[in-house]
Amino acid sequence: MNFITQTLNGLGLGSIYALVALGYSMVYGIVQLINFAHGDIIMVGGYILYLILVNLGMPLWMAIAAAILVCAVAGVLIQRVAYHRLLVHNAARISLLITALGVSIFLQNLFMILFSSNPRSVPTLIDFGSLSLGSLAIPSKTVINIVVSVIMMVGLQLLVNKTKIGKAMQAASEDTGAAKLMGINTNYVVAFTFAIGSALAAVGAVLYCNTYPQISPDMGNLLGLKAFVAAVLGGIGSIPGAMLGGYILGVAETLTKGYVTSTAYDAVVFGILILVLLIKPTGLLGENRKEKV
Amino acid sequence: MGTVLNVNDINVYYGAIHALKGISFHVDEGEIVSLIGANGAGKTTAMHTISGLLRSKTGSLEFQGANISKTEPHKIVRMGLAQVPEGRRVFSSLTVLENLEMGAFIRTGSARKGIDEDLEKIFSRFPRLKERRKQVAGTLSGGEQQMLAIGRALMSRPKMLLLDEPSMGLAPIMVQEIFNCITQVNAEGTTVLLVEQNAKMALSISNRAYVLETGIISLEGNAADLLDNEQVKQAYLGA
């Protein structure tokens, strides 16, 4: 495989990281919480997709719609049940973090009990062979991943910058108290943010299953961790940053696999994170937040 | 003229600190009332309690006859009580125009009509905001941010406006401009509660005032009388 194809495949993989990273970043931006259960939302999305498609034999579009819907609801539910009271009472950040880890462990074990820990194979979702561009043959999954992630990113940017609720999200993420004084129901804004982030993770889950057709209760672990790395790399809290971080991570991982080592590629990925944070602690597109007086 | 805001025996704590010790005061329709006092007297605490960001353990808060002691902050704004918070707290990553739109967040449906007119009104009141309406608020000077914070609060068409230290950190000429604006807004029918360290300035535009000292109200009366009061002169007017 030549360099360009490798890079494109890397972008395809990075697209999945990017979609998941967006959820980490948005939630962090608004409540300063690293939602470690976010990776497991991908897993939930994968299982819903599988259940509707394979067990119920429904059409693909329905399975995708159901996965997005269930994940969005699950995201809001997790926020309401696990985090809401901690946030309202200004609990220490460490309590939130531990709670997030708890939710993650809970979800994985719940799905292990429900569906056993054996991985399941997902049938081919979408495959149109490959796209030929001159001498290049780009696999359909790569094309789909890139196109879908770009559409989602543009959609999200429009939502955040052009709509009333989007601007309310920006306002609340900058100063929750001041947002309340504008008559913004910040509880609703936070719930909405979790819903959008989780819906994007569901889209990520669909792309993931289309690329690596297998699901298991612990599939969200490494995927979630890498997406988190992508979010931090790009500058957590920044939407374009999350996308950029995702793409960089995906390309770095694929190129390392192709040209350097097929075993220690994760070390390279995390090495990049350490390097970037040493040089620019706020991440590539992150801004220095001014501390409130 | 009826009472717009009635604060009755509120006790507010910050953890172990007893910040407000059973204070009561009221604001009548059309008035400008000041709450003056030194740093740490509890002025901002009182403001945050009225707007629902903090809760009182006792007593009651009534706005236009309705009990708002347990009402959520965003609902209080919807009832017609807007606040210009201490330190302005404009949304620095949003543009001037977007900040003003956030001020009009509660206006939905038919209430959205007139938003453009209100924007024009604010721009004619503060022409500098009009020049900078596409600029992000973080790049404005302190005085401009204060204008923006006031304009933003006015965009909700409040019945009553709370202003927390509007003169803080501003050049004297700017302070004058801000206070002129407050008088003007009041003349147009908005009731005003003003919290200020700059007691002289505050008293000069107020009808009545309360002096807050470490969580209790130590003095109250007509603003003109308080300006002549020896105690006030010594403690707050630097005379």
GROMACS .gro file of N, CA, C and O in nm, chain A residues 80-166:
model
  348
   80ARG      N    1  -2.804   1.273   3.450
   80ARG     CA    2  -2.904   1.302   3.553
   80ARG      C    3  -2.880   1.217   3.677
   80ARG      O    4  -2.885   1.265   3.790
   81VAL      N    5  -2.856   1.087   3.656
   81VAL     CA    6  -2.846   0.995   3.770
   81VAL      C    7  -2.711   1.007   3.840
   81VAL      O    8  -2.704   1.017   3.962
   82ALA      N    9  -2.604   1.009   3.763
   82ALA     CA   10  -2.471   0.999   3.825
   82ALA      C   11  -2.406   1.133   3.855
   82ALA      O   12  -2.342   1.150   3.959
   83TYR      N   13  -2.420   1.230   3.765
   83TYR     CA   14  -2.340   1.353   3.781
   83TYR      C   15  -2.417   1.473   3.833
   83TYR      O   16  -2.359   1.563   3.893
   84HIS      N   17  -2.547   1.476   3.806
   84HIS     CA   18  -2.624   1.598   3.832
   84HIS      C   19  -2.608   1.652   3.975
   84HIS      O   20  -2.573   1.767   3.995
   85ARG      N   21  -2.630   1.565   4.071
   85ARG     CA   22  -2.626   1.612   4.210
   85ARG      C   23  -2.485   1.657   4.250
   85ARG      O   24  -2.467   1.752   4.325
   86LEU      N   25  -2.385   1.586   4.196
   86LEU     CA   26  -2.246   1.626   4.225
   86LEU      C   27  -2.219   1.765   4.169
   86LEU      O   28  -2.152   1.847   4.233
   87LEU      N   29  -2.270   1.791   4.050
   87LEU     CA   30  -2.246   1.921   3.987
   87LEU      C   31  -2.321   2.031   4.061
   87LEU      O   32  -2.266   2.138   4.086
   88VAL      N   33  -2.446   2.004   4.098
   88VAL     CA   34  -2.527   2.105   4.167
   88VAL      C   35  -2.462   2.145   4.299
   88VAL      O   36  -2.461   2.261   4.337
   89HIS      N   37  -2.405   2.045   4.368
   89HIS     CA   38  -2.346   2.075   4.498
   89HIS      C   39  -2.196   2.106   4.490
   89HIS      O   40  -2.126   2.103   4.590
   90ASN      N   41  -2.150   2.135   4.369
   90ASN     CA   42  -2.011   2.172   4.349
   90ASN      C   43  -1.913   2.073   4.412
   90ASN      O   44  -1.820   2.112   4.482
   91ALA      N   45  -1.937   1.946   4.387
   91ALA     CA   46  -1.849   1.843   4.443
   91ALA      C   47  -1.709   1.858   4.386
   91ALA      O   48  -1.689   1.918   4.280
   92ALA      N   49  -1.611   1.803   4.457
   92ALA     CA   50  -1.473   1.809   4.411
   92ALA      C   51  -1.460   1.738   4.277
   92ALA      O   52  -1.532   1.641   4.250
   93ARG      N   53  -1.370   1.787   4.193
   93ARG     CA   54  -1.350   1.729   4.060
   93ARG      C   55  -1.316   1.580   4.068
   93ARG      O   56  -1.354   1.501   3.985
   94ILE      N   57  -1.241   1.545   4.174
   94ILE     CA   58  -1.198   1.405   4.187
   94ILE      C   59  -1.320   1.314   4.209
   94ILE      O   60  -1.325   1.203   4.157
   95SER      N   61  -1.422   1.364   4.281
   95SER     CA   62  -1.542   1.284   4.303
   95SER      C   63  -1.612   1.258   4.169
   95SER      O   64  -1.662   1.148   4.145
   96LEU      N   65  -1.616   1.360   4.086
   96LEU     CA   66  -1.679   1.344   3.955
   96LEU      C   67  -1.604   1.240   3.872
   96LEU      O   68  -1.664   1.155   3.806
   97LEU      N   69  -1.472   1.249   3.878
   97LEU     CA   70  -1.388   1.159   3.799
   97LEU      C   71  -1.410   1.014   3.843
   97LEU      O   72  -1.428   0.923   3.761
   98ILE      N   73  -1.411   0.993   3.974
   98ILE     CA   74  -1.431   0.858   4.028
   98ILE      C   75  -1.570   0.808   3.987
   98ILE      O   76  -1.588   0.692   3.950
   99THR      N   77  -1.669   0.897   3.996
   99THR     CA   78  -1.805   0.858   3.957
   99THR      C   79  -1.808   0.816   3.811
   99THR      O   80  -1.871   0.716   3.774
  100ALA      N   81  -1.738   0.892   3.726
  100ALA     CA   82  -1.734   0.860   3.583
  100ALA      C   83  -1.674   0.721   3.561
  100ALA      O   84  -1.725   0.641   3.483
  101LEU      N   85  -1.567   0.692   3.634
  101LEU     CA   86  -1.505   0.559   3.623
  101LEU      C   87  -1.603   0.452   3.669
  101LEU      O   88  -1.613   0.345   3.609
  102GLY      N   89  -1.676   0.485   3.777
  102GLY     CA   90  -1.776   0.391   3.828
  102GLY      C   91  -1.883   0.361   3.725
  102GLY      O   92  -1.921   0.245   3.704
  103VAL      N   93  -1.932   0.464   3.659
  103VAL     CA   94  -2.035   0.445   3.557
  103VAL      C   95  -1.979   0.358   3.444
  103VAL      O   96  -2.047   0.268   3.393
  104SER      N   97  -1.854   0.381   3.408
  104SER     CA   98  -1.790   0.303   3.302
  104SER      C   99  -1.785   0.155   3.339
  104SER      O  100  -1.825   0.068   3.261
  105ILE      N  101  -1.741   0.127   3.462
  105ILE     CA  102  -1.733  -0.013   3.508
  105ILE      C  103  -1.873  -0.075   3.512
  105ILE      O  104  -1.894  -0.188   3.470
  106PHE      N  105  -1.969   0.004   3.559
  106PHE     CA  106  -2.107  -0.044   3.567
  106PHE      C  107  -2.159  -0.084   3.429
  106PHE      O  108  -2.213  -0.193   3.410
  107LEU      N  109  -2.140   0.003   3.331
  107LEU     CA  110  -2.192  -0.025   3.197
  107LEU      C  111  -2.129  -0.151   3.138
  107LEU      O  112  -2.198  -0.237   3.082
  108GLN      N  113  -1.997  -0.161   3.154
  108GLN     CA  114  -1.928  -0.279   3.098
  108GLN      C  115  -1.977  -0.408   3.161
  108GLN      O  116  -2.002  -0.508   3.092
  109ASN      N  117  -1.996  -0.404   3.293
  109ASN     CA  118  -2.041  -0.526   3.361
  109ASN      C  119  -2.187  -0.558   3.331
  109ASN      O  120  -2.224  -0.673   3.317
  110LEU      N  121  -2.266  -0.451   3.320
  110LEU     CA  122  -2.406  -0.472   3.284
  110LEU      C  123  -2.417  -0.545   3.150
  110LEU      O  124  -2.490  -0.642   3.135
  111PHE      N  125  -2.339  -0.499   3.053
  111PHE     CA  126  -2.347  -0.560   2.920
  111PHE      C  127  -2.282  -0.699   2.918
  111PHE      O  128  -2.320  -0.784   2.839
  112MET      N  129  -2.187  -0.719   3.008
  112MET     CA  130  -2.127  -0.852   3.018
  112MET      C  131  -2.231  -0.951   3.070
  112MET      O  132  -2.242  -1.064   3.021
  113ILE      N  133  -2.309  -0.909   3.170
  113ILE     CA  134  -2.414  -0.996   3.225
  113ILE      C  135  -2.522  -1.021   3.120
  113ILE      O  136  -2.569  -1.132   3.100
  114LEU      N  137  -2.560  -0.915   3.051
  114LEU     CA  138  -2.669  -0.926   2.954
  114LEU      C  139  -2.628  -1.006   2.830
  114LEU      O  140  -2.706  -1.086   2.779
  115PHE      N  141  -2.506  -0.986   2.782
  115PHE     CA  142  -2.470  -1.044   2.651
  115PHE      C  143  -2.344  -1.129   2.655
  115PHE      O  144  -2.292  -1.165   2.551
  116SER      N  145  -2.295  -1.162   2.774
  116SER     CA  146  -2.170  -1.236   2.796
  116SER      C  147  -2.050  -1.157   2.745
  116SER      O  148  -2.066  -1.059   2.673
  117SER      N  149  -1.933  -1.201   2.785
  117SER     CA  150  -1.815  -1.123   2.748
  117SER      C  151  -1.760  -1.165   2.612
  117SER      O  152  -1.661  -1.109   2.564
  118ASN      N  153  -1.823  -1.264   2.548
  118ASN     CA  154  -1.775  -1.305   2.416
  118ASN      C  155  -1.801  -1.198   2.312
  118ASN      O  156  -1.911  -1.144   2.306
  119PRO      N  157  -1.703  -1.170   2.231
  119PRO     CA  158  -1.725  -1.074   2.123
  119PRO      C  159  -1.827  -1.130   2.023
  119PRO      O  160  -1.840  -1.252   2.009
  120ARG      N  161  -1.898  -1.043   1.959
  120ARG     CA  162  -1.990  -1.084   1.853
  120ARG      C  163  -1.951  -1.019   1.723
  120ARG      O  164  -1.903  -0.906   1.721
  121SER      N  165  -1.974  -1.093   1.614
  121SER     CA  166  -1.941  -1.038   1.483
  121SER      C  167  -2.059  -0.960   1.428
  121SER      O  168  -2.172  -1.007   1.432
  122VAL      N  169  -2.030  -0.844   1.379
  122VAL     CA  170  -2.133  -0.760   1.318
  122VAL      C  171  -2.127  -0.783   1.168
  122VAL      O  172  -2.019  -0.785   1.109
  123PRO      N  173  -2.243  -0.807   1.104
  123PRO     CA  174  -2.241  -0.826   0.959
  123PRO      C  175  -2.199  -0.696   0.888
  123PRO      O  176  -2.202  -0.588   0.948
  124THR      N  177  -2.161  -0.708   0.765
  124THR     CA  178  -2.123  -0.590   0.687
  124THR      C  179  -2.239  -0.491   0.684
  124THR      O  180  -2.353  -0.529   0.659
  125LEU      N  181  -2.210  -0.367   0.718
  125LEU     CA  182  -2.317  -0.268   0.720
  125LEU      C  183  -2.330  -0.203   0.583
  125LEU      O  184  -2.431  -0.216   0.516
  126ILE      N  185  -2.227  -0.133   0.542
  126ILE     CA  186  -2.229  -0.064   0.413
  126ILE      C  187  -2.098  -0.095   0.342
  126ILE      O  188  -1.991  -0.081   0.401
  127ASP      N  189  -2.106  -0.140   0.220
  127ASP     CA  190  -1.984  -0.168   0.146
  127ASP      C  191  -2.012  -0.149  -0.004
  127ASP      O  192  -2.095  -0.218  -0.060
  128PHE      N  193  -1.947  -0.052  -0.061
  128PHE     CA  194  -1.961  -0.037  -0.207
  128PHE      C  195  -1.827  -0.062  -0.275
  128PHE      O  196  -1.794  -0.003  -0.377
  129GLY      N  197  -1.751  -0.154  -0.217
  129GLY     CA  198  -1.621  -0.188  -0.274
  129GLY      C  199  -1.521  -0.080  -0.244
  129GLY      O  200  -1.489  -0.056  -0.129
  130SER      N  201  -1.472  -0.014  -0.346
  130SER     CA  202  -1.378   0.094  -0.321
  130SER      C  203  -1.397   0.206  -0.422
  130SER      O  204  -1.457   0.188  -0.527
  131LEU      N  205  -1.346   0.319  -0.384
  131LEU     CA  206  -1.356   0.436  -0.470
  131LEU      C  207  -1.224   0.454  -0.544
  131LEU      O  208  -1.118   0.458  -0.481
  132SER      N  209  -1.230   0.458  -0.676
  132SER     CA  210  -1.106   0.473  -0.752
  132SER      C  211  -1.082   0.619  -0.786
  132SER      O  212  -1.168   0.687  -0.840
  133LEU      N  213  -0.964   0.664  -0.747
  133LEU     CA  214  -0.922   0.800  -0.782
  133LEU      C  215  -0.788   0.786  -0.854
  133LEU      O  216  -0.685   0.769  -0.791
  134GLY      N  217  -0.792   0.786  -0.987
  134GLY     CA  218  -0.669   0.762  -1.062
  134GLY      C  219  -0.618   0.622  -1.029
  134GLY      O  220  -0.691   0.524  -1.043
  135SER      N  221  -0.497   0.614  -0.979
  135SER     CA  222  -0.440   0.484  -0.947
  135SER      C  223  -0.473   0.442  -0.804
  135SER      O  224  -0.441   0.332  -0.761
  136LEU      N  225  -0.540   0.532  -0.729
  136LEU     CA  226  -0.573   0.500  -0.590
  136LEU      C  227  -0.704   0.425  -0.580
  136LEU      O  228  -0.800   0.457  -0.650
  137ALA      N  229  -0.708   0.328  -0.492
  137ALA     CA  230  -0.834   0.261  -0.461
  137ALA      C  231  -0.859   0.277  -0.313
  137ALA      O  232  -0.791   0.218  -0.231
  138ILE      N  233  -0.957   0.362  -0.281
  138ILE     CA  234  -0.983   0.390  -0.139
  138ILE      C  235  -1.100   0.301  -0.094
  138ILE      O  236  -1.208   0.306  -0.152
  139PRO      N  237  -1.079   0.221   0.012
  139PRO     CA  238  -1.186   0.133   0.058
  139PRO      C  239  -1.310   0.212   0.099
  139PRO      O  240  -1.298   0.325   0.150
  140SER      N  241  -1.425   0.153   0.079
  140SER     CA  242  -1.551   0.226   0.104
  140SER      C  243  -1.562   0.271   0.250
  140SER      O  244  -1.610   0.379   0.278
  141LYS      N  245  -1.514   0.185   0.342
  141LYS     CA  246  -1.527   0.225   0.484
  141LYS      C  247  -1.449   0.353   0.514
  141LYS      O  248  -1.495   0.438   0.590
  142THR      N  249  -1.333   0.368   0.450
  142THR     CA  250  -1.254   0.489   0.470
  142THR      C  251  -1.329   0.612   0.419
  142THR      O  252  -1.337   0.715   0.486
  143VAL      N  253  -1.386   0.596   0.298
  143VAL     CA  254  -1.462   0.706   0.239
  143VAL      C  255  -1.578   0.744   0.330
  143VAL      O  256  -1.599   0.863   0.362
  144ILE      N  257  -1.653   0.642   0.372
  144ILE     CA  258  -1.771   0.668   0.456
  144ILE      C  259  -1.730   0.738   0.586
  144ILE      O  260  -1.790   0.838   0.626
  145ASN      N  261  -1.627   0.685   0.652
  145ASN     CA  262  -1.582   0.744   0.779
  145ASN      C  263  -1.550   0.891   0.764
  145ASN      O  264  -1.593   0.974   0.844
  146ILE      N  265  -1.471   0.922   0.662
  146ILE     CA  266  -1.427   1.061   0.645
  146ILE      C  267  -1.546   1.151   0.613
  146ILE      O  268  -1.566   1.256   0.676
  147VAL      N  269  -1.629   1.106   0.517
  147VAL     CA  270  -1.743   1.190   0.476
  147VAL      C  271  -1.838   1.213   0.594
  147VAL      O  272  -1.877   1.327   0.623
  148VAL      N  273  -1.871   1.105   0.664
  148VAL     CA  274  -1.966   1.119   0.776
  148VAL      C  275  -1.910   1.210   0.885
  148VAL      O  276  -1.979   1.299   0.935
  149SER      N  277  -1.782   1.192   0.918
  149SER     CA  278  -1.726   1.274   1.026
  149SER      C  279  -1.722   1.421   0.988
  149SER      O  280  -1.749   1.509   1.071
  150VAL      N  281  -1.691   1.449   0.861
  150VAL     CA  282  -1.689   1.589   0.818
  150VAL      C  283  -1.829   1.649   0.824
  150VAL      O  284  -1.849   1.761   0.871
  151ILE      N  285  -1.929   1.571   0.778
  151ILE     CA  286  -2.066   1.621   0.784
  151ILE      C  287  -2.106   1.650   0.929
  151ILE      O  288  -2.165   1.754   0.960
  152MET      N  289  -2.072   1.558   1.020
  152MET     CA  290  -2.108   1.576   1.161
  152MET      C  291  -2.041   1.700   1.219
  152MET      O  292  -2.101   1.776   1.294
  153MET      N  293  -1.914   1.718   1.183
  153MET     CA  294  -1.837   1.832   1.233
  153MET      C  295  -1.899   1.963   1.186
  153MET      O  296  -1.917   2.056   1.265
  154VAL      N  297  -1.934   1.969   1.055
  154VAL     CA  298  -1.994   2.091   1.001
  154VAL      C  299  -2.129   2.114   1.069
  154VAL      O  300  -2.160   2.227   1.112
  155GLY      N  301  -2.207   2.007   1.083
  155GLY     CA  302  -2.337   2.019   1.149
  155GLY      C  303  -2.323   2.071   1.291
  155GLY      O  304  -2.396   2.160   1.334
  156LEU      N  305  -2.226   2.017   1.362
  156LEU     CA  306  -2.205   2.057   1.501
  156LEU      C  307  -2.163   2.204   1.510
  156LEU      O  308  -2.209   2.279   1.595
  157GLN      N  309  -2.074   2.244   1.418
  157GLN     CA  310  -2.030   2.384   1.417
  157GLN      C  311  -2.149   2.477   1.393
  157GLN      O  312  -2.161   2.582   1.455
  158LEU      N  313  -2.237   2.437   1.300
  158LEU     CA  314  -2.355   2.519   1.273
  158LEU      C  315  -2.443   2.524   1.397
  158LEU      O  316  -2.492   2.631   1.436
  159LEU      N  317  -2.463   2.408   1.459
  159LEU     CA  318  -2.546   2.403   1.579
  159LEU      C  319  -2.492   2.496   1.688
  159LEU      O  320  -2.565   2.575   1.747
  160VAL      N  321  -2.360   2.488   1.710
  160VAL     CA  322  -2.301   2.563   1.820
  160VAL      C  323  -2.295   2.713   1.791
  160VAL      O  324  -2.316   2.796   1.878
  161ASN      N  325  -2.266   2.747   1.665
  161ASN     CA  326  -2.244   2.888   1.634
  161ASN      C  327  -2.364   2.963   1.579
  161ASN      O  328  -2.369   3.085   1.582
  162LYS      N  329  -2.463   2.890   1.525
  162LYS     CA  330  -2.573   2.959   1.459
  162LYS      C  331  -2.707   2.949   1.531
  162LYS      O  332  -2.797   3.027   1.504
  163THR      N  333  -2.722   2.851   1.619
  163THR     CA  334  -2.853   2.837   1.683
  163THR      C  335  -2.851   2.896   1.823
  163THR      O  336  -2.746   2.918   1.883
  164LYS      N  337  -2.972   2.921   1.872
  164LYS     CA  338  -2.988   2.981   2.004
  164LYS      C  339  -2.934   2.886   2.112
  164LYS      O  340  -2.860   2.928   2.201
  165ILE      N  341  -2.972   2.758   2.102
  165ILE     CA  342  -2.926   2.662   2.203
  165ILE      C  343  -2.774   2.647   2.196
  165ILE      O  344  -2.707   2.633   2.298
  166GLY      N  345  -2.719   2.656   2.074
  166GLY     CA  346  -2.574   2.645   2.059
  166GLY      C  347  -2.502   2.760   2.127
  166GLY      O  348  -2.401   2.742   2.196
   0.00000   0.00000   0.00000
